[in-house]
């Protein structure tokens, strides 16, 4: 777990970085590194090597680009589906449009608030991240190293299904509000947890997300109302697992 900061104002950058490092030291939290960027280009280059489950404090307007932080957040979500993103900005008017970017922002923190309130907000964000991770038992986390060496992690409760794409080993991971592309083997993934059921050659679903089963139509309906086809072998497996 790491903390990433994107802030182009040097004074604000130092203020935030110093506050976070002092707080981590005081609380002795298991966060290994605080990484700061002041240019979107540098941050984008680092995203290639991004690990999972980090905290991100992002300014929205960077070097005159009004939505730079939102674009960065969108890129982060493609790599880190379970990380915590908070915007530290003077542009709180951007809060409503973050839904268009599907970045699932945790918080918006106003740079202009009094220092004591600002410090408390940042600290509460870090506390929340630590508390949430304490509640996640290891078996609740899907963690898979793809054929390209990329580590994919997600909370099982957020996973709806995996789908083949027609390109060898290229899969889509559909989660609650997020879609990730990954390279892997469906058979290997299906053996990782009893939660995952191979209902079709092209689909591996989270059994906990199955809302309805229509045997005549040979489909199941998930919690997000997605209809997934089910093969004969898929129904046989579902019967064996008591999914009816």
Tab-separated table of C-alpha atoms in Angstrom:
chain	number	residue	atom	x	y	z
A	1	UNK	CA	0.000	0.000	0.000
A	2	UNK	CA	1.280	3.423	-0.997
A	3	UNK	CA	0.049	7.006	-1.033
A	4	UNK	CA	0.216	8.993	-4.265
A	5	UNK	CA	-0.076	12.795	-4.450
A	6	UNK	CA	-0.666	14.846	-7.604
A	7	UNK	CA	-0.223	18.564	-6.878
A	8	UNK	CA	1.438	21.227	-9.042
A	9	UNK	CA	1.600	23.960	-6.381
A	10	UNK	CA	4.923	23.425	-4.593
A	11	UNK	CA	3.757	25.046	-1.324
A	12	UNK	CA	0.584	22.953	-1.271
A	13	UNK	CA	2.566	19.860	-2.275
A	14	UNK	CA	4.974	20.262	0.638
A	15	UNK	CA	2.082	20.985	3.010
A	16	UNK	CA	0.262	17.818	2.034
A	17	UNK	CA	3.273	15.527	1.815
A	18	UNK	CA	4.650	16.668	5.185
A	19	UNK	CA	1.253	16.296	6.860
A	20	UNK	CA	0.806	12.748	5.535
A	21	UNK	CA	4.306	11.567	6.437
A	22	UNK	CA	4.048	12.941	9.973
A	23	UNK	CA	0.655	11.312	10.469
A	24	UNK	CA	1.835	7.935	9.163
A	25	UNK	CA	4.802	8.102	11.499
A	26	UNK	CA	2.577	8.952	14.466
A	27	UNK	CA	0.028	6.221	13.754
A	28	UNK	CA	2.603	3.621	12.590
A	29	UNK	CA	0.397	2.641	9.673
A	30	UNK	CA	1.650	-0.078	7.251
A	31	UNK	CA	1.991	2.252	4.246
A	32	UNK	CA	5.350	1.821	2.610
A	33	UNK	CA	5.800	4.982	0.567
A	34	UNK	CA	4.486	8.477	-0.182
A	35	UNK	CA	5.035	9.399	-3.843
A	36	UNK	CA	4.495	12.948	-5.115
A	37	UNK	CA	4.069	14.261	-8.662
A	38	UNK	CA	3.564	17.785	-9.978
A	39	UNK	CA	3.164	16.855	-13.662
A	40	UNK	CA	0.468	14.650	-15.169
A	41	UNK	CA	3.009	13.303	-17.681
A	42	UNK	CA	5.174	11.877	-14.916
A	43	UNK	CA	2.181	10.380	-13.140
A	44	UNK	CA	0.919	8.765	-16.352
A	45	UNK	CA	4.315	7.148	-16.898
A	46	UNK	CA	4.227	5.681	-13.388
A	47	UNK	CA	0.723	4.245	-13.819
A	48	UNK	CA	2.165	1.510	-16.049
A	49	UNK	CA	3.820	0.013	-12.971
A	50	UNK	CA	0.991	0.765	-10.540
A	51	UNK	CA	0.215	-1.821	-7.869
A	52	UNK	CA	-3.216	-2.349	-6.321
A	53	UNK	CA	-4.943	-0.882	-3.264
A	54	UNK	CA	-3.345	2.526	-2.733
A	55	UNK	CA	-4.515	5.962	-1.572
A	56	UNK	CA	-4.562	8.812	-4.093
A	57	UNK	CA	-4.808	12.522	-3.261
A	58	UNK	CA	-5.280	14.323	-6.578
A	59	UNK	CA	-5.604	17.959	-7.506
A	60	UNK	CA	-8.075	18.469	-10.357
A	61	UNK	CA	-6.571	21.417	-12.237
A	62	UNK	CA	-2.902	20.822	-13.138
A	63	UNK	CA	-0.760	23.284	-15.133
A	64	UNK	CA	-3.835	25.053	-16.484
A	65	UNK	CA	-5.611	21.851	-17.547
A	66	UNK	CA	-8.902	22.036	-15.675
A	67	UNK	CA	-9.773	18.313	-15.685
A	68	UNK	CA	-6.280	16.805	-15.510
A	69	UNK	CA	-6.886	15.144	-12.140
A	70	UNK	CA	-10.094	13.546	-13.398
A	71	UNK	CA	-8.289	12.075	-16.393
A	72	UNK	CA	-5.544	10.726	-14.121
A	73	UNK	CA	-8.183	9.218	-11.812
A	74	UNK	CA	-9.786	7.494	-14.783
A	75	UNK	CA	-6.420	5.967	-15.733
A	76	UNK	CA	-5.821	4.901	-12.114
A	77	UNK	CA	-9.133	3.047	-12.027
A	78	UNK	CA	-8.060	0.951	-15.009
A	79	UNK	CA	-5.119	-0.320	-12.942
A	80	UNK	CA	-6.335	-0.083	-9.347
A	81	UNK	CA	-9.988	-0.984	-8.934
A	82	UNK	CA	-9.964	-0.973	-5.131
A	83	UNK	CA	-7.755	2.022	-4.349
A	84	UNK	CA	-9.117	5.088	-2.549
A	85	UNK	CA	-9.200	8.292	-4.618
A	86	UNK	CA	-9.767	11.698	-3.003
A	87	UNK	CA	-9.599	15.064	-4.751
A	88	UNK	CA	-7.814	17.909	-2.963
A	89	UNK	CA	-8.856	20.996	-4.884
A	90	UNK	CA	-10.343	24.483	-5.052
A	91	UNK	CA	-12.658	23.247	-7.816
A	92	UNK	CA	-15.422	21.584	-5.814
A	93	UNK	CA	-17.812	22.346	-8.668
A	94	UNK	CA	-16.284	19.326	-10.460
A	95	UNK	CA	-17.694	16.923	-7.860
A	96	UNK	CA	-20.920	16.090	-9.762
A	97	UNK	CA	-19.156	15.236	-13.033
A	98	UNK	CA	-16.833	12.648	-11.503
A	99	UNK	CA	-19.649	10.161	-12.085
A	100	UNK	CA	-19.097	10.644	-15.823
A	101	UNK	CA	-15.492	9.527	-15.371
A	102	UNK	CA	-16.553	6.517	-13.231
A	103	UNK	CA	-13.711	7.023	-10.770
A	104	UNK	CA	-15.710	6.351	-7.582
A	105	UNK	CA	-14.151	9.242	-5.638
A	106	UNK	CA	-14.083	8.789	-1.878
A	107	UNK	CA	-13.909	12.479	-0.913
A	108	UNK	CA	-13.493	16.089	-2.066
A	109	UNK	CA	-11.280	18.196	0.169
A	110	UNK	CA	-11.267	21.977	-0.151
A	111	UNK	CA	-7.755	23.454	-0.099
A	112	UNK	CA	-9.168	26.738	1.175
A	113	UNK	CA	-10.615	25.384	4.429
A	114	UNK	CA	-8.860	26.333	7.705
A	115	UNK	CA	-5.610	24.456	8.316
A	116	UNK	CA	-6.886	22.438	11.290
A	117	UNK	CA	-9.959	21.283	9.349
A	118	UNK	CA	-7.858	20.477	6.295
A	119	UNK	CA	-5.430	18.393	8.355
A	120	UNK	CA	-8.292	16.533	9.992
A	121	UNK	CA	-9.878	15.753	6.615
A	122	UNK	CA	-6.663	14.259	5.245
A	123	UNK	CA	-6.116	12.222	8.403
A	124	UNK	CA	-9.706	10.942	8.327
A	125	UNK	CA	-9.186	9.791	4.732
A	126	UNK	CA	-6.124	7.786	5.752
A	127	UNK	CA	-7.908	6.367	8.814
A	128	UNK	CA	-10.857	5.298	6.652
A	129	UNK	CA	-8.581	3.480	4.203
A	130	UNK	CA	-6.805	1.612	7.002
A	131	UNK	CA	-10.071	0.710	8.764
A	132	UNK	CA	-11.646	-0.609	5.567
A	133	UNK	CA	-8.621	-2.779	4.834
A	134	UNK	CA	-8.749	-4.236	8.330
A	135	UNK	CA	-12.266	-5.424	7.527
A	136	UNK	CA	-11.176	-7.219	4.359
A	137	UNK	CA	-10.122	-10.788	5.131
A	138	UNK	CA	-7.579	-12.143	2.670
A	139	UNK	CA	-10.070	-14.638	1.275
A	140	UNK	CA	-12.366	-11.723	0.290
A	141	UNK	CA	-9.756	-10.332	-2.105
A	142	UNK	CA	-9.366	-11.629	-5.651
A	143	UNK	CA	-5.682	-11.392	-6.562
A	144	UNK	CA	-4.387	-12.692	-9.876
A	145	UNK	CA	-1.106	-12.212	-11.712
A	146	UNK	CA	-1.894	-12.002	-15.412
A	147	UNK	CA	0.192	-13.415	-18.237
A	148	UNK	CA	1.710	-9.969	-18.749
A	149	UNK	CA	2.847	-9.826	-15.109
A	150	UNK	CA	0.161	-7.327	-14.120
A	151	UNK	CA	-1.375	-7.952	-10.701
A	152	UNK	CA	-5.174	-7.664	-10.720
A	153	UNK	CA	-6.867	-7.244	-7.354
A	154	UNK	CA	-10.504	-6.670	-6.485
A	155	UNK	CA	-12.914	-7.316	-3.658
A	156	UNK	CA	-14.940	-10.415	-4.563
A	157	UNK	CA	-18.176	-8.671	-3.577
A	158	UNK	CA	-17.535	-6.135	-6.370
A	159	UNK	CA	-17.047	-8.779	-9.081
A	160	UNK	CA	-19.960	-9.702	-11.337
A	161	UNK	CA	-18.334	-11.836	-14.026
A	162	UNK	CA	-15.374	-12.582	-16.293
A	163	UNK	CA	-15.895	-12.766	-20.044
A	164	UNK	CA	-13.732	-13.952	-22.933
A	165	UNK	CA	-13.163	-11.488	-25.778
A	166	UNK	CA	-12.367	-13.674	-28.774
A	167	UNK	CA	-8.694	-12.753	-28.456
A	168	UNK	CA	-6.672	-15.599	-26.878
A	169	UNK	CA	-6.336	-15.133	-23.113
A	170	UNK	CA	-7.743	-11.571	-23.223
A	171	UNK	CA	-10.567	-11.294	-20.689
A	172	UNK	CA	-12.956	-8.648	-19.424
A	173	UNK	CA	-13.523	-8.376	-15.688
A	174	UNK	CA	-16.879	-6.719	-15.038
A	175	UNK	CA	-17.264	-5.193	-11.591
A	176	UNK	CA	-19.705	-2.847	-9.938
A	177	UNK	CA	-19.330	0.251	-12.128
A	178	UNK	CA	-15.944	-0.754	-13.546
A	179	UNK	CA	-14.663	-2.890	-16.433
A	180	UNK	CA	-11.048	-4.055	-16.551
A	181	UNK	CA	-9.147	-5.766	-19.369
A	182	UNK	CA	-6.751	-8.490	-18.322
A	183	UNK	CA	-4.845	-11.444	-19.741
A	184	UNK	CA	-5.376	-14.785	-18.066
A	185	UNK	CA	-6.821	-18.272	-18.163
A	186	UNK	CA	-10.497	-18.804	-17.297
A	187	UNK	CA	-9.862	-22.309	-15.951
A	188	UNK	CA	-7.135	-21.060	-13.621
A	189	UNK	CA	-9.327	-18.208	-12.376
A	190	UNK	CA	-12.334	-20.487	-11.810
A	191	UNK	CA	-10.256	-22.598	-9.408
A	192	UNK	CA	-9.297	-19.615	-7.255
A	193	UNK	CA	-12.552	-19.450	-5.302
A	194	UNK	CA	-15.811	-21.344	-4.827
A	195	UNK	CA	-17.526	-18.019	-5.442
A	196	UNK	CA	-16.670	-18.228	-9.153
A	197	UNK	CA	-18.767	-20.531	-11.319
A	198	UNK	CA	-18.095	-21.371	-14.989
A	199	UNK	CA	-21.638	-21.210	-16.353
A	200	UNK	CA	-20.593	-20.974	-19.981
A	201	UNK	CA	-17.478	-21.384	-22.072
A	202	UNK	CA	-17.308	-17.586	-22.336
A	203	UNK	CA	-18.493	-16.619	-18.837
A	204	UNK	CA	-17.312	-17.077	-15.279
A	205	UNK	CA	-19.728	-15.513	-12.789
A	206	UNK	CA	-19.737	-14.658	-9.113
A	207	UNK	CA	-22.382	-16.983	-7.700
A	208	UNK	CA	-23.215	-14.423	-4.998
A	209	UNK	CA	-24.385	-12.013	-7.716
A	210	UNK	CA	-26.869	-14.407	-9.341
A	211	UNK	CA	-30.352	-12.960	-8.841
A	212	UNK	CA	-32.512	-15.223	-11.031
A	213	UNK	CA	-32.156	-18.471	-12.948
A	214	UNK	CA	-34.201	-19.106	-16.100
A	215	UNK	CA	-33.643	-22.698	-17.169
A	216	UNK	CA	-36.051	-22.603	-20.094
A	217	UNK	CA	-34.385	-19.512	-21.560
A	218	UNK	CA	-30.922	-20.839	-20.577
A	219	UNK	CA	-29.870	-17.602	-18.915
A	220	UNK	CA	-29.174	-16.199	-15.465
A	221	UNK	CA	-29.719	-12.613	-14.355
A	222	UNK	CA	-27.182	-10.924	-12.107
A	223	UNK	CA	-27.713	-8.224	-9.486
A	224	UNK	CA	-26.967	-5.506	-12.056
A	225	UNK	CA	-29.617	-7.060	-14.369
A	226	UNK	CA	-27.029	-8.385	-16.827
A	227	UNK	CA	-28.231	-11.531	-18.603
A	228	UNK	CA	-25.602	-14.265	-18.917
A	229	UNK	CA	-26.077	-17.358	-21.143
A	230	UNK	CA	-25.742	-20.725	-19.452
A	231	UNK	CA	-24.634	-23.908	-21.209
A	232	UNK	CA	-25.867	-27.423	-20.448
A	233	UNK	CA	-22.619	-28.103	-18.582
A	234	UNK	CA	-23.106	-24.816	-16.750
A	235	UNK	CA	-26.562	-25.817	-15.499
A	236	UNK	CA	-25.228	-29.210	-14.453
A	237	UNK	CA	-22.510	-27.519	-12.399
A	238	UNK	CA	-25.002	-25.059	-10.899
A	239	UNK	CA	-27.261	-27.955	-9.848
A	240	UNK	CA	-24.326	-29.682	-8.180
A	241	UNK	CA	-23.569	-26.449	-6.263
A	242	UNK	CA	-27.216	-25.938	-5.289
A	243	UNK	CA	-27.684	-22.836	-7.436
A	244	UNK	CA	-31.263	-22.962	-8.687
